[in-house]
Amino acid sequence: MAESTRKGSLEIVDVKRALRFGTVFVIEARLRTMAHWFWSLLTSSLLNPFFYLMSLGIGVGTFVNSRVGSVGVDGVKYIVFLAPALLSAVAIQDFMGEVTFPVLQGFKWHRTFFAMNATPITGRQIALGTYFASMARTIGSVVIYFGVLSVFGAINPASSWPMIFTSLYAASCFSALMMAAAAAAKNDDLFLNVMGRLLIMPLFLFSGTFYPLNSIPAPLRIIGWISPLWHSTELGRWVSYGHEISPAMIFIHFAFLSILLVVGLLWAFNRFEYRLSK
Amino acid sequence: MAKGLTKKYLDFVAVNGIDFAVRRGESFGFLGPNGAGKSTTMRIIAATLTRSSGEIKILGKDPELSGPEIRAHLGVVPQQDNLDEALTVYDNLYIYGRYFGLSRKYIRTKIEELLEFAQLTEKRDAKVEALSGGMKRRLTIARALINEPEILMLDEPTTGLDPQARHILWDRLFRLKEQGVTLLITTHYMDEAEQLCDRLMVMDKGSIMAEDSPSELIKKYSTKEVLEVRFGSDRNSEISNQLHNLCERIELLPDRILLYADDAEKVLEEIRKAGMHPLTSLVRRSSLEDVFLRLTGRSLVE
């Protein structure tokens, strides 16, 4: 810190560069943070599908297959029916986790977003950076999951690969909305409770994950219709094993998810800028 | 720099039409009790809070129009440390440097300098959550220096620190001042204000009460010396009536009486001559605390 070394920010900081690449710098910081948990993230990404497939795919599957016989569930073996749902679920879960907890931390727990915003970084860049970093991590876990599903014979990787994209797209759309909700949440405990108990559990149970949606009572199907997991799973089944689905429904699935994406991102930008300028 | 600056919340005016100007290289302090509007003013200057009315220019730019451009040249130390607790000391500095778009090479060199400056070289790989309060504070300050800011803004830099940690910090800040960094400091500690600031703005309830150098403020608003006497809490007010004519000004506090005079020893002698015997007495020089008391009728640290 000798006097001679000081040049001053007017010389050191390239303001244009800082403004242009703000989002990239946020992504870099987020990934650097995640890198600290790299091994535990990798381990859980590998073990999670393994245990699910062992217990549900093979365990429950043996029972289901013995009941339905050669007809199968939706015309296929239970594990094949289940695979797209599991892939969708893990995509949503991971993507959502990386855009909700860091947002609560940034605004509330450690107030790190305020520190970021004291630099040239803007609220919108923080939102986008957090979002894309989460996407990068989710791509990783979805690809790993896809690999494990292939090993278990739950999918045919050669023909099922578009499922990676449908799962990822659905997770991206829903997570945009969840990121905004996390930014809007005043009470973090309440937010986490509602998210965990009233959102994740019902979505997982009533989205046609473990059985076709039309096998449950009509009123409960409504939960499935508004569930991103159901839309994602339907698309996944379509691309994975040719689950029958009308072009109109394909359009509806994509449209529904896209609306979540647009609304979610706009709301998130708004909430980020608002929270930071309060 | 600022003219008629105002910040209103729904039913509360945090900053009420204040005017002030800070010169480059100056060390400028906002002194006032909690809730005076110091932090609000700082956040408006830091281009992270919008104003309700008035004008302000930072480095010649309007913070509402050029927020990021202004922030590129600021170093901000908020009242509450907002370090990334899950990361190491080194990584906190590193990612912060990246937010300014600084090159990795520059940052790596700069971090070594800053670690030394903040006396955290040995803690470089420690997680922030394991640091003491003083270390965190120094790290927050080091972080704010990564871009060699033109203006360093410190909101209550030493609140909650032990005396030794405070003195280390003051020493560091003093060095920055010598290098020509503009310092903007809020504090409710008068000793801090006296130590660090060339010029002070005394604030209370969103308004400016006075503005000058610490010594001028004392000269203007107080006497050279102060005599503090105690007669016991129940007798203080009764006796203070008899003391009025012995000094220039008198302040009756719950636990003691302050008598303002240029020669406080003499006043004490006269009190004794008059047959009054205080339980304790103290002669001291006037401080900013006295200035504040005079200006607001209230004590600075409540």
PDB file of N, CA, C and O in Angstrom, chain B residues 165-196:
ATOM      1  N   ALA B 165      -8.700  -2.603  18.316  1.00  0.00           N
ATOM      2  CA  ALA B 165      -9.092  -2.762  16.917  1.00  0.00           C
ATOM      3  C   ALA B 165      -9.431  -1.414  16.285  1.00  0.00           C
ATOM      4  O   ALA B 165      -9.127  -1.165  15.119  1.00  0.00           O
ATOM      5  N   ARG B 166     -10.046  -0.548  17.059  1.00  0.00           N
ATOM      6  CA  ARG B 166     -10.389   0.779  16.549  1.00  0.00           C
ATOM      7  C   ARG B 166      -9.141   1.542  16.165  1.00  0.00           C
ATOM      8  O   ARG B 166      -9.078   2.172  15.108  1.00  0.00           O
ATOM      9  N   HIS B 167      -8.135   1.475  17.044  1.00  0.00           N
ATOM     10  CA  HIS B 167      -6.927   2.246  16.767  1.00  0.00           C
ATOM     11  C   HIS B 167      -6.179   1.720  15.546  1.00  0.00           C
ATOM     12  O   HIS B 167      -5.652   2.499  14.761  1.00  0.00           O
ATOM     13  N   ILE B 168      -6.194   0.399  15.361  1.00  0.00           N
ATOM     14  CA  ILE B 168      -5.572  -0.164  14.155  1.00  0.00           C
ATOM     15  C   ILE B 168      -6.287   0.391  12.921  1.00  0.00           C
ATOM     16  O   ILE B 168      -5.671   0.834  11.961  1.00  0.00           O
ATOM     17  N   LEU B 169      -7.608   0.396  12.991  1.00  0.00           N
ATOM     18  CA  LEU B 169      -8.395   0.882  11.861  1.00  0.00           C
ATOM     19  C   LEU B 169      -8.132   2.351  11.574  1.00  0.00           C
ATOM     20  O   LEU B 169      -7.949   2.750  10.425  1.00  0.00           O
ATOM     21  N   TRP B 170      -8.112   3.144  12.617  1.00  0.00           N
ATOM     22  CA  TRP B 170      -7.862   4.572  12.436  1.00  0.00           C
ATOM     23  C   TRP B 170      -6.527   4.807  11.749  1.00  0.00           C
ATOM     24  O   TRP B 170      -6.407   5.639  10.866  1.00  0.00           O
ATOM     25  N   ASP B 171      -5.549   4.020  12.204  1.00  0.00           N
ATOM     26  CA  ASP B 171      -4.230   4.134  11.606  1.00  0.00           C
ATOM     27  C   ASP B 171      -4.282   3.838  10.105  1.00  0.00           C
ATOM     28  O   ASP B 171      -3.724   4.568   9.287  1.00  0.00           O
ATOM     29  N   ARG B 172      -5.011   2.782   9.734  1.00  0.00           N
ATOM     30  CA  ARG B 172      -5.125   2.415   8.318  1.00  0.00           C
ATOM     31  C   ARG B 172      -5.836   3.506   7.517  1.00  0.00           C
ATOM     32  O   ARG B 172      -5.451   3.833   6.400  1.00  0.00           O
ATOM     33  N   LEU B 173      -6.880   4.038   8.108  1.00  0.00           N
ATOM     34  CA  LEU B 173      -7.656   5.062   7.403  1.00  0.00           C
ATOM     35  C   LEU B 173      -6.829   6.330   7.237  1.00  0.00           C
ATOM     36  O   LEU B 173      -6.891   7.011   6.214  1.00  0.00           O
ATOM     37  N   PHE B 174      -6.049   6.601   8.241  1.00  0.00           N
ATOM     38  CA  PHE B 174      -5.204   7.791   8.178  1.00  0.00           C
ATOM     39  C   PHE B 174      -4.210   7.682   7.023  1.00  0.00           C
ATOM     40  O   PHE B 174      -3.957   8.638   6.303  1.00  0.00           O
ATOM     41  N   ARG B 175      -3.677   6.492   6.839  1.00  0.00           N
ATOM     42  CA  ARG B 175      -2.732   6.282   5.732  1.00  0.00           C
ATOM     43  C   ARG B 175      -3.394   6.513   4.379  1.00  0.00           C
ATOM     44  O   ARG B 175      -2.797   7.061   3.466  1.00  0.00           O
ATOM     45  N   LEU B 176      -4.634   6.051   4.263  1.00  0.00           N
ATOM     46  CA  LEU B 176      -5.351   6.254   2.999  1.00  0.00           C
ATOM     47  C   LEU B 176      -5.555   7.730   2.729  1.00  0.00           C
ATOM     48  O   LEU B 176      -5.417   8.209   1.603  1.00  0.00           O
ATOM     49  N   LYS B 177      -5.880   8.439   3.786  1.00  0.00           N
ATOM     50  CA  LYS B 177      -6.090   9.872   3.678  1.00  0.00           C
ATOM     51  C   LYS B 177      -4.810  10.541   3.173  1.00  0.00           C
ATOM     52  O   LYS B 177      -4.857  11.411   2.306  1.00  0.00           O
ATOM     53  N   GLU B 178      -3.693  10.075   3.691  1.00  0.00           N
ATOM     54  CA  GLU B 178      -2.415  10.637   3.250  1.00  0.00           C
ATOM     55  C   GLU B 178      -2.160  10.388   1.770  1.00  0.00           C
ATOM     56  O   GLU B 178      -1.451  11.134   1.113  1.00  0.00           O
ATOM     57  N   GLN B 179      -2.755   9.305   1.257  1.00  0.00           N
ATOM     58  CA  GLN B 179      -2.567   9.005  -0.165  1.00  0.00           C
ATOM     59  C   GLN B 179      -3.536   9.778  -1.050  1.00  0.00           C
ATOM     60  O   GLN B 179      -3.567   9.587  -2.257  1.00  0.00           O
ATOM     61  N   GLY B 180      -4.355  10.605  -0.428  1.00  0.00           N
ATOM     62  CA  GLY B 180      -5.237  11.455  -1.223  1.00  0.00           C
ATOM     63  C   GLY B 180      -6.604  10.874  -1.503  1.00  0.00           C
ATOM     64  O   GLY B 180      -7.347  11.389  -2.338  1.00  0.00           O
ATOM     65  N   VAL B 181      -6.967   9.771  -0.823  1.00  0.00           N
ATOM     66  CA  VAL B 181      -8.298   9.213  -1.012  1.00  0.00           C
ATOM     67  C   VAL B 181      -9.310  10.102  -0.293  1.00  0.00           C
ATOM     68  O   VAL B 181      -9.075  10.525   0.833  1.00  0.00           O
ATOM     69  N   THR B 182     -10.408  10.392  -0.948  1.00  0.00           N
ATOM     70  CA  THR B 182     -11.479  11.140  -0.294  1.00  0.00           C
ATOM     71  C   THR B 182     -12.195  10.196   0.663  1.00  0.00           C
ATOM     72  O   THR B 182     -12.589   9.104   0.263  1.00  0.00           O
ATOM     73  N   LEU B 183     -12.328  10.601   1.898  1.00  0.00           N
ATOM     74  CA  LEU B 183     -13.013   9.754   2.870  1.00  0.00           C
ATOM     75  C   LEU B 183     -14.334  10.385   3.269  1.00  0.00           C
ATOM     76  O   LEU B 183     -14.390  11.570   3.578  1.00  0.00           O
ATOM     77  N   LEU B 184     -15.390   9.592   3.237  1.00  0.00           N
ATOM     78  CA  LEU B 184     -16.676  10.037   3.777  1.00  0.00           C
ATOM     79  C   LEU B 184     -16.995   9.084   4.918  1.00  0.00           C
ATOM     80  O   LEU B 184     -17.068   7.876   4.721  1.00  0.00           O
ATOM     81  N   ILE B 185     -17.148   9.643   6.095  1.00  0.00           N
ATOM     82  CA  ILE B 185     -17.299   8.802   7.279  1.00  0.00           C
ATOM     83  C   ILE B 185     -18.540   9.208   8.063  1.00  0.00           C
ATOM     84  O   ILE B 185     -18.759  10.392   8.298  1.00  0.00           O
ATOM     85  N   THR B 186     -19.347   8.233   8.453  1.00  0.00           N
ATOM     86  CA  THR B 186     -20.395   8.570   9.414  1.00  0.00           C
ATOM     87  C   THR B 186     -19.978   7.972  10.742  1.00  0.00           C
ATOM     88  O   THR B 186     -19.353   6.921  10.787  1.00  0.00           O
ATOM     89  N   THR B 187     -20.308   8.663  11.789  1.00  0.00           N
ATOM     90  CA  THR B 187     -19.961   8.131  13.103  1.00  0.00           C
ATOM     91  C   THR B 187     -20.816   8.794  14.167  1.00  0.00           C
ATOM     92  O   THR B 187     -21.353   9.869  13.955  1.00  0.00           O
ATOM     93  N   HIS B 188     -20.987   8.097  15.282  1.00  0.00           N
ATOM     94  CA  HIS B 188     -21.551   8.804  16.424  1.00  0.00           C
ATOM     95  C   HIS B 188     -20.513   8.875  17.537  1.00  0.00           C
ATOM     96  O   HIS B 188     -20.823   9.167  18.666  1.00  0.00           O
ATOM     97  N   TYR B 189     -19.263   8.568  17.165  1.00  0.00           N
ATOM     98  CA  TYR B 189     -18.165   8.717  18.122  1.00  0.00           C
ATOM     99  C   TYR B 189     -17.422  10.004  17.851  1.00  0.00           C
ATOM    100  O   TYR B 189     -16.853  10.196  16.786  1.00  0.00           O
ATOM    101  N   MET B 190     -17.405  10.884  18.825  1.00  0.00           N
ATOM    102  CA  MET B 190     -16.764  12.176  18.601  1.00  0.00           C
ATOM    103  C   MET B 190     -15.247  12.041  18.494  1.00  0.00           C
ATOM    104  O   MET B 190     -14.614  12.764  17.757  1.00  0.00           O
ATOM    105  N   ASP B 191     -14.667  11.063  19.223  1.00  0.00           N
ATOM    106  CA  ASP B 191     -13.203  10.930  19.131  1.00  0.00           C
ATOM    107  C   ASP B 191     -12.807  10.488  17.728  1.00  0.00           C
ATOM    108  O   ASP B 191     -11.826  10.945  17.165  1.00  0.00           O
ATOM    109  N   GLU B 192     -13.641   9.615  17.143  1.00  0.00           N
ATOM    110  CA  GLU B 192     -13.383   9.166  15.787  1.00  0.00           C
ATOM    111  C   GLU B 192     -13.458  10.342  14.810  1.00  0.00           C
ATOM    112  O   GLU B 192     -12.600  10.524  13.950  1.00  0.00           O
ATOM    113  N   ALA B 193     -14.494  11.146  14.991  1.00  0.00           N
ATOM    114  CA  ALA B 193     -14.682  12.302  14.115  1.00  0.00           C
ATOM    115  C   ALA B 193     -13.491  13.263  14.249  1.00  0.00           C
ATOM    116  O   ALA B 193     -12.981  13.791  13.260  1.00  0.00           O
ATOM    117  N   GLU B 194     -13.041  13.472  15.477  1.00  0.00           N
ATOM    118  CA  GLU B 194     -11.924  14.386  15.696  1.00  0.00           C
ATOM    119  C   GLU B 194     -10.641  13.856  15.078  1.00  0.00           C
ATOM    120  O   GLU B 194      -9.848  14.589  14.518  1.00  0.00           O
ATOM    121  N   GLN B 195     -10.445  12.525  15.200  1.00  0.00           N
ATOM    122  CA  GLN B 195      -9.232  11.894  14.689  1.00  0.00           C
ATOM    123  C   GLN B 195      -9.160  11.930  13.171  1.00  0.00           C
ATOM    124  O   GLN B 195      -8.105  12.172  12.598  1.00  0.00           O
ATOM    125  N   LEU B 196     -10.274  11.613  12.532  1.00  0.00           N
ATOM    126  CA  LEU B 196     -10.209  11.308  11.103  1.00  0.00           C
ATOM    127  C   LEU B 196     -10.673  12.409  10.170  1.00  0.00           C
ATOM    128  O   LEU B 196     -10.310  12.417   9.004  1.00  0.00           O
TER     129      LEU B 196
END
